[in-house]
Amino acid sequence: MQPTVIAPSILSANFAKLGEEVDAVLAAGADWVHFDVMDNHYVPNLTIGPLVCEALRKHGVTAPIDVHLMVEPVDRIVPDFAKAGASIISFHPEASAHVHRTVQLIKSHGCQAGLVLNPATPIEVLDWVLEDLDLVLLMSVNPGFGGQSFIPSALDKLRRVRERIDRSGKPIRLEIDGGVKADNIAEIAAAGADTFVAGSAIFNAPGANQQAYADVVERMKAAVQGARG
Ligand code: DX5
Ligand code: ZN
């Protein structure tokens, strides 16, 4: 298993002061920035694009930016995000006509590639492509909105994908996204996740400042460490 990563989803940050929010959450101990891209087509919501990613890089953010594309089609926007400073680009197989090609496209632009499985997407989509991936992202809510509740069947799915990754012998990360909180992260870690997205749990913490974020991140890391033994 890979070292633990906490990736706050900036979807729940205050967009009116996004640079400060990202600085605060990274200073609070977060590892990556999770960047949710929604297009009002693949999902019924509209968020941020490459311009904002580039603005965060220009602002001085050096942490990995974990771009979660909820857009259809995928391929046209990949080079734009690579140029804007994305580190990892993940996409949904339903949104790409040629999944293997999209994975290679992401890598050819110098980024790591991830595939995202919705709650009802079978894990068989990983057949024939798993070994080319740097990351598998399991959705524990239906994509489109922050602040939804964790869907419990994601735990069994995590266990099954964990087995496949372990069998592959490759350093592929297993990321979970949706409804992750300080009080359920231990069982999520025990099921096999090593990379944890959390939006509302962090950015809606009372006070919404660096100390509040640090308290949540610290509780999450302690819980994961306890679960991993
Ligand atoms: C949902 C997004 C998530 C979301 C998570 O489509 O992919 O990253 O921001 O938010 P919480 O942690 O509040 O469920
Ligand atoms: Zn996401």
Coordinates of N, CA and C and ligand atoms in Angstrom, one line a residue, residues 9-12 34 36 38 68 70 139 141-148 177-181 197-201, ligand 1:
S9 N -10.9 18.3 -1.1 CA -11.6 18.7 -2.3 C -11.9 20.2 -2.2
I10 N -11.4 21.0 -3.1 CA -11.6 22.5 -3.0 C -13.0 22.9 -3.4
L11 N -13.8 21.9 -3.9 CA -15.2 22.1 -4.2 C -15.9 22.8 -3.0
S12 N -15.5 22.4 -1.8 CA -16.2 23.0 -0.6 C -15.4 24.2 0.0
H34 N -7.4 18.3 -4.3 CA -8.3 17.6 -5.1 C -9.1 18.6 -5.8
D36 N -12.0 19.3 -8.5 CA -13.2 18.7 -9.1 C -13.7 19.5 -10.3
M38 N -16.4 19.9 -13.2 CA -17.8 19.5 -13.6 C -18.3 20.3 -14.8
H68 N -9.9 15.7 -11.0 CA -10.9 14.8 -11.1 C -11.9 15.3 -12.2
M70 N -15.0 15.3 -14.3 CA -16.3 14.9 -14.5 C -16.9 15.6 -15.7
M139 N -15.7 6.2 -6.4 CA -16.7 7.2 -5.9 C -17.6 6.5 -4.8
V141 N -20.0 8.4 -3.5 CA -21.2 9.1 -3.7 C -21.4 9.2 -5.2
N142 N -22.6 9.6 -5.7 CA -22.7 9.8 -7.1 C -22.1 11.2 -7.4
P143 N -21.3 11.3 -8.5 CA -20.6 12.5 -8.7 C -21.5 13.7 -9.0
G144 N -21.0 14.9 -8.7 CA -21.8 16.1 -9.0 C -21.8 17.1 -7.9
F145 N -21.8 16.7 -6.6 CA -22.0 17.6 -5.5 C -21.2 17.2 -4.3
G146 N -20.7 18.1 -3.5 CA -20.1 17.9 -2.3 C -21.2 17.7 -1.2
G147 N -20.8 17.2 0.0 CA -21.6 17.1 1.1 C -22.7 16.0 1.1
Q148 N -22.5 15.0 0.3 CA -23.4 13.8 0.3 C -22.9 12.7 1.2
D177 N -13.6 8.9 -2.7 CA -14.1 10.2 -2.9 C -15.6 10.3 -2.6
G178 N -16.0 11.0 -1.5 CA -17.4 11.2 -1.3 C -17.8 10.8 0.1
G179 N -18.2 11.8 0.9 CA -18.7 11.4 2.3 C -17.7 10.9 3.2
V180 N -16.4 11.2 3.0 CA -15.3 10.8 3.9 C -15.2 11.8 5.1
K181 N -15.3 11.3 6.3 CA -15.3 12.1 7.5 C -14.2 11.6 8.5
V197 N -10.1 11.6 -0.3 CA -10.6 12.9 -0.7 C -11.6 13.3 0.4
A198 N -11.5 14.6 0.9 CA -12.6 15.0 1.8 C -12.8 16.5 1.5
G199 N -14.0 16.9 1.2 CA -14.4 18.3 0.9 C -15.0 18.9 2.1
S200 N -16.3 18.6 2.3 CA -17.1 19.3 3.3 C -16.5 19.0 4.7
A201 N -16.0 17.8 4.9 CA -15.5 17.5 6.3 C -14.4 18.4 6.7
Ligands
DX5_1 C1 -18.2 14.8 -5.9 C2 -16.7 15.2 -5.9 C3 -16.1 15.1 -4.6 C4 -16.7 16.0 -3.5 C5 -16.5 15.4 -2.2 O1 -18.6 14.7 -7.3 O2 -16.0 14.4 -6.8 O3 -14.7 15.3 -4.6 O4 -16.2 17.3 -3.5 O5 -17.1 16.2 -1.2 P1 -17.5 15.6 0.2 O6 -16.2 15.2 0.9 O7 -18.1 16.7 0.9 O8 -18.4 14.4 0.0

